Amino acid sequence: MKGERTNDLPVKSQTRSRINSRSESNRNGARLAKACGELHISVRTYERWVKDGEIQLDQRPTAKRPIPKNKLSEEERTEILTVVKQDE
């Protein structure tokens, strides 16, 4: 559904189907780089998406992200909002 987040690869089902058939072709001796070119993805993207012959879940939603060094403190944020909301 549109707007709904799922823990799934960010690819259309048609592309997913092509990746699955690509995996089968590779097992039958086809060249990976050429097939990835036809899918408009890099070989590295294919390698990240497919492990042990299975399409992997998207790991981005669960990735640990560091707090930016330039993140405003709550005090700084409050001060900025106070100034911005003042009448001229």
Backbone as a chain_set.jsonl record, in Angstrom:
{"seq": "MKGERTNDLPVKSQTRSRINSRSESNRNGARLAKACGELHISVRTYERWVKDGEIQLDQRPTAKRPIPKNKLSEEERTEILTVVKQDE", "coords": {"N": [[0.831, -1.18, 0.0], [0.38, 2.274, -0.622], [2.473, 4.588, 1.003], [2.766, 3.022, 3.223], [5.088, 1.569, 5.394], [7.268, -1.107, 5.06], [9.26, -3.85, 6.152], [11.023, -4.538, 3.943], [12.709, -5.147, 0.829], [13.567, -2.267, -1.131], [12.348, -2.53, -3.739], [10.429, -3.029, -6.706], [7.847, -5.493, -7.158], [8.053, -6.707, -9.639], [10.744, -6.313, -10.291], [11.871, -7.753, -8.205], [11.054, -10.307, -8.932], [12.53, -10.546, -11.279], [15.077, -10.483, -10.194], [15.063, -12.863, -8.783], [14.847, -14.67, -10.938], [17.247, -14.04, -12.085], [19.041, -15.013, -10.228], [18.627, -17.726, -10.553], [19.458, -18.006, -13.216], [22.161, -17.404, -12.908], [23.013, -19.578, -11.43], [22.843, -21.388, -13.45], [24.933, -20.687, -15.048], [25.036, -18.146, -16.273], [26.325, -14.796, -16.863], [26.925, -12.637, -14.19], [27.414, -9.807, -14.063], [26.474, -8.812, -16.531], [23.758, -9.48, -16.419], [22.977, -7.99, -14.173], [23.344, -5.46, -15.184], [21.252, -5.379, -17.024], [19.161, -5.31, -15.241], [19.513, -2.842, -14.242], [21.037, -2.374, -11.95], [23.887, -2.382, -9.753], [26.535, -4.836, -9.523], [27.405, -5.029, -6.919], [25.17, -4.071, -5.504], [23.374, -6.114, -6.083], [24.703, -8.196, -4.758], [24.447, -7.32, -2.106], [21.688, -7.415, -1.807], [21.065, -10.087, -2.25], [21.682, -12.97, -0.547], [23.057, -16.108, 0.069], [21.403, -17.154, -1.909], [18.906, -16.104, -1.372], [16.621, -13.363, -1.313], [17.297, -10.631, 0.672], [15.988, -9.038, 3.665], [15.292, -5.545, 3.981], [17.644, -3.734, 5.676], [17.872, -1.139, 6.509], [15.841, 0.217, 8.123], [16.394, -0.723, 10.7], [18.947, -0.011, 11.267], [21.679, 1.175, 13.246], [22.157, 4.471, 14.008], [24.451, 7.092, 14.416], [24.319, 9.922, 16.678], [24.187, 13.123, 15.299], [27.017, 15.293, 15.377], [26.571, 17.985, 15.301], [24.035, 18.371, 16.263], [21.356, 20.17, 17.668], [21.092, 21.176, 21.071], [18.471, 20.632, 23.475], [17.953, 22.979, 24.807], [19.09, 24.916, 23.057], [17.452, 24.535, 20.84], [14.932, 25.273, 21.868], [15.433, 27.975, 22.412], [15.867, 28.993, 19.805], [13.35, 28.515, 18.632], [11.795, 30.208, 20.207], [12.762, 32.746, 19.459], [12.126, 32.771, 16.74], [9.347, 32.675, 16.774], [8.625, 35.123, 17.772], [6.881, 38.255, 17.602], [7.291, 40.728, 15.088]], "CA": [[0.0, 0.0, 0.0], [1.15, 3.506, -0.714], [2.707, 5.24, 2.271], [2.974, 2.049, 4.292], [6.467, 1.088, 5.456], [7.444, -2.518, 5.345], [10.661, -4.23, 6.298], [11.237, -5.291, 2.733], [13.592, -4.463, -0.1], [12.931, -1.165, -1.831], [12.253, -2.842, -5.154], [9.107, -3.433, -7.153], [7.715, -6.945, -7.222], [8.547, -7.145, -10.944], [12.201, -6.371, -10.182], [12.145, -8.879, -7.315], [10.899, -11.509, -9.75], [13.672, -10.602, -12.194], [16.252, -10.843, -9.396], [14.951, -14.308, -8.534], [15.196, -15.401, -12.155], [18.67, -13.783, -12.278], [19.748, -15.957, -9.362], [18.542, -19.035, -11.202], [20.313, -17.953, -14.406], [23.532, -17.453, -12.447], [23.298, -20.984, -11.089], [22.943, -22.112, -14.716], [26.137, -20.271, -15.751], [24.964, -16.82, -16.899], [27.223, -13.791, -16.292], [26.256, -11.784, -13.218], [27.542, -8.386, -14.396], [25.596, -8.49, -17.654], [22.375, -9.562, -15.944], [22.751, -6.844, -13.291], [23.208, -4.316, -16.079], [19.895, -5.419, -17.564], [18.268, -4.933, -14.135], [19.888, -1.469, -13.888], [21.626, -2.342, -10.611], [25.289, -2.792, -9.784], [26.796, -6.172, -8.99], [27.475, -4.876, -5.465], [23.785, -3.987, -5.011], [22.849, -7.488, -6.154], [25.334, -8.975, -3.683], [23.849, -6.906, -0.828], [20.29, -7.82, -1.771], [20.908, -11.543, -2.33], [22.657, -13.733, 0.237], [22.717, -17.529, 0.1], [20.327, -17.424, -2.849], [17.641, -15.536, -0.898], [16.548, -11.911, -1.241], [17.352, -10.247, 2.078], [15.156, -7.937, 4.123], [15.924, -4.24, 4.03], [18.183, -3.525, 7.018], [17.965, 0.289, 6.828], [15.016, 0.674, 9.251], [16.922, -1.17, 11.993], [20.36, 0.377, 11.376], [22.037, 2.095, 14.329], [22.689, 5.705, 13.451], [25.028, 7.946, 15.46], [23.753, 11.255, 16.832], [25.057, 14.092, 14.628], [27.813, 16.13, 16.289], [26.048, 19.349, 15.276], [22.636, 18.371, 16.695], [21.058, 21.188, 18.673], [20.632, 20.717, 22.386], [17.08, 21.014, 23.692], [17.999, 24.4, 25.188], [19.315, 25.695, 21.834], [16.245, 24.393, 20.021], [13.899, 26.089, 22.494], [15.802, 29.376, 22.211], [15.63, 29.317, 18.393], [11.906, 28.572, 18.417], [11.3, 31.419, 20.87], [13.122, 33.89, 18.62], [11.391, 32.667, 15.462], [7.917, 32.891, 17.019], [8.392, 36.489, 18.252], [6.313, 39.212, 16.659], [8.287, 41.706, 14.636]], "C": [[0.874, 1.241, 0.0], [1.27, 4.146, 0.659], [2.952, 4.294, 3.429], [4.403, 1.552, 4.25], [6.462, -0.394, 5.778], [8.925, -2.78, 5.479], [11.022, -5.132, 5.127], [12.158, -4.498, 1.821], [12.866, -3.353, -0.833], [12.889, -1.405, -3.335], [10.83, -3.272, -5.474], [9.058, -4.946, -7.264], [8.207, -7.496, -8.562], [10.072, -7.274, -10.909], [12.608, -7.537, -9.298], [12.067, -10.196, -8.095], [12.084, -11.672, -10.697], [14.947, -10.969, -11.443], [16.235, -12.339, -9.105], [15.331, -15.103, -9.776], [16.677, -15.207, -12.482], [19.49, -14.76, -11.448], [19.756, -17.341, -9.99], [19.449, -19.088, -12.431], [21.78, -18.07, -14.016], [23.925, -18.871, -12.076], [23.463, -21.827, -12.353], [24.092, -21.607, -15.586], [26.102, -18.909, -16.408], [25.894, -15.841, -16.173], [26.447, -12.807, -15.415], [26.274, -10.314, -13.631], [26.59, -7.986, -15.518], [24.134, -8.499, -17.213], [22.035, -8.39, -15.033], [22.593, -5.571, -14.118], [21.812, -4.242, -16.675], [18.86, -5.045, -16.501], [18.487, -3.493, -13.692], [20.311, -1.361, -12.423], [23.082, -2.764, -10.734], [25.414, -4.213, -9.228], [26.83, -6.101, -7.461], [26.082, -4.781, -4.85], [23.161, -5.372, -5.005], [23.417, -8.318, -5.004], [24.769, -8.611, -2.313], [22.424, -7.43, -0.701], [20.107, -9.328, -1.701], [22.04, -12.214, -1.562], [22.166, -15.179, 0.308], [21.511, -17.854, -0.775], [18.978, -16.853, -2.459], [17.716, -14.011, -0.924], [16.416, -11.529, 0.221], [16.374, -9.119, 2.4], [15.966, -6.656, 4.149], [16.358, -3.972, 5.465], [18.217, -2.055, 7.422], [17.082, 0.717, 7.997], [15.59, 0.313, 10.617], [18.382, -0.773, 12.214], [20.564, 1.34, 12.544], [22.707, 3.313, 13.702], [23.238, 6.577, 14.57], [24.312, 9.296, 15.508], [24.704, 12.247, 16.173], [25.77, 14.992, 15.639], [27.274, 17.558, 16.352], [24.565, 19.426, 15.67], [22.444, 19.404, 17.806], [20.669, 20.545, 19.994], [19.183, 21.175, 22.531], [16.985, 22.5, 24.052], [18.166, 25.286, 23.952], [18.071, 25.688, 20.944], [15.134, 25.293, 20.555], [14.166, 27.573, 22.269], [15.519, 29.823, 20.781], [14.136, 29.445, 18.12], [11.293, 29.807, 19.057], [11.567, 32.642, 20.001], [12.289, 33.902, 17.332], [9.917, 33.025, 15.656], [7.597, 34.307, 17.494], [7.763, 37.335, 17.156], [7.384, 40.221, 16.285], [7.962, 43.082, 15.123]], "O": [[1.972, 1.246, 0.557], [0.287, 4.238, 1.395], [3.315, 4.738, 4.518], [4.889, 1.155, 3.191], [5.738, -0.858, 6.659], [9.749, -2.016, 4.976], [11.288, -6.322, 5.294], [12.36, -3.301, 2.027], [11.678, -3.478, -1.129], [13.348, -0.569, -4.113], [10.12, -3.808, -4.623], [10.083, -5.603, -7.441], [8.719, -8.614, -8.625], [10.626, -8.237, -11.439], [13.577, -8.236, -9.597], [12.909, -11.08, -7.933], [12.583, -12.779, -10.9], [15.802, -11.677, -11.975], [17.27, -13.003, -9.172], [16.053, -16.096, -9.683], [17.302, -16.084, -13.078], [20.509, -15.274, -11.908], [20.768, -18.042, -9.962], [20.128, -20.088, -12.664], [22.557, -18.744, -14.692], [25.036, -19.313, -12.369], [24.138, -22.856, -12.335], [24.23, -22.035, -16.732], [27.078, -18.538, -17.059], [26.21, -16.039, -15.0], [25.449, -12.225, -15.84], [25.244, -9.643, -13.554], [25.967, -6.926, -15.453], [23.363, -7.618, -17.595], [20.931, -7.85, -15.104], [21.79, -4.703, -13.777], [21.252, -3.154, -16.815], [17.797, -4.518, -16.831], [17.738, -2.977, -12.862], [19.987, -0.388, -11.742], [23.466, -3.423, -11.7], [24.515, -4.715, -8.554], [26.34, -7.006, -6.786], [25.837, -5.351, -3.787], [22.5, -5.761, -4.043], [22.683, -9.061, -4.351], [24.623, -9.477, -1.451], [22.001, -7.84, 0.38], [19.111, -9.806, -1.157], [23.213, -12.042, -1.892], [20.992, -15.431, 0.578], [20.699, -18.714, -0.435], [17.991, -17.094, -3.154], [18.751, -13.432, -0.595], [15.542, -12.03, 0.929], [15.984, -8.348, 1.523], [17.185, -6.685, 4.321], [15.529, -3.982, 6.375], [18.557, -1.745, 8.564], [17.531, 1.523, 8.813], [15.294, 0.991, 11.6], [18.987, -1.147, 13.219], [19.73, 2.209, 12.798], [23.688, 3.197, 12.967], [22.559, 6.784, 15.575], [23.768, 9.756, 14.504], [25.903, 12.224, 16.451], [25.18, 15.4, 16.639], [27.492, 18.262, 17.338], [23.916, 20.444, 15.431], [23.239, 19.502, 18.741], [20.006, 19.508, 20.028], [18.727, 22.029, 21.77], [16.048, 23.186, 23.646], [17.469, 26.291, 23.809], [17.695, 26.711, 20.372], [14.473, 25.993, 19.788], [13.248, 28.338, 21.974], [14.99, 30.914, 20.566], [13.705, 30.382, 17.449], [10.364, 30.393, 18.501], [10.686, 33.484, 19.829], [11.811, 34.953, 16.906], [9.31, 33.625, 14.769], [6.424, 34.665, 17.61], [8.05, 37.176, 15.97], [8.273, 40.525, 17.08], [8.695, 44.028, 14.835]]}, "num_chains": 1, "name": "protein.A"}
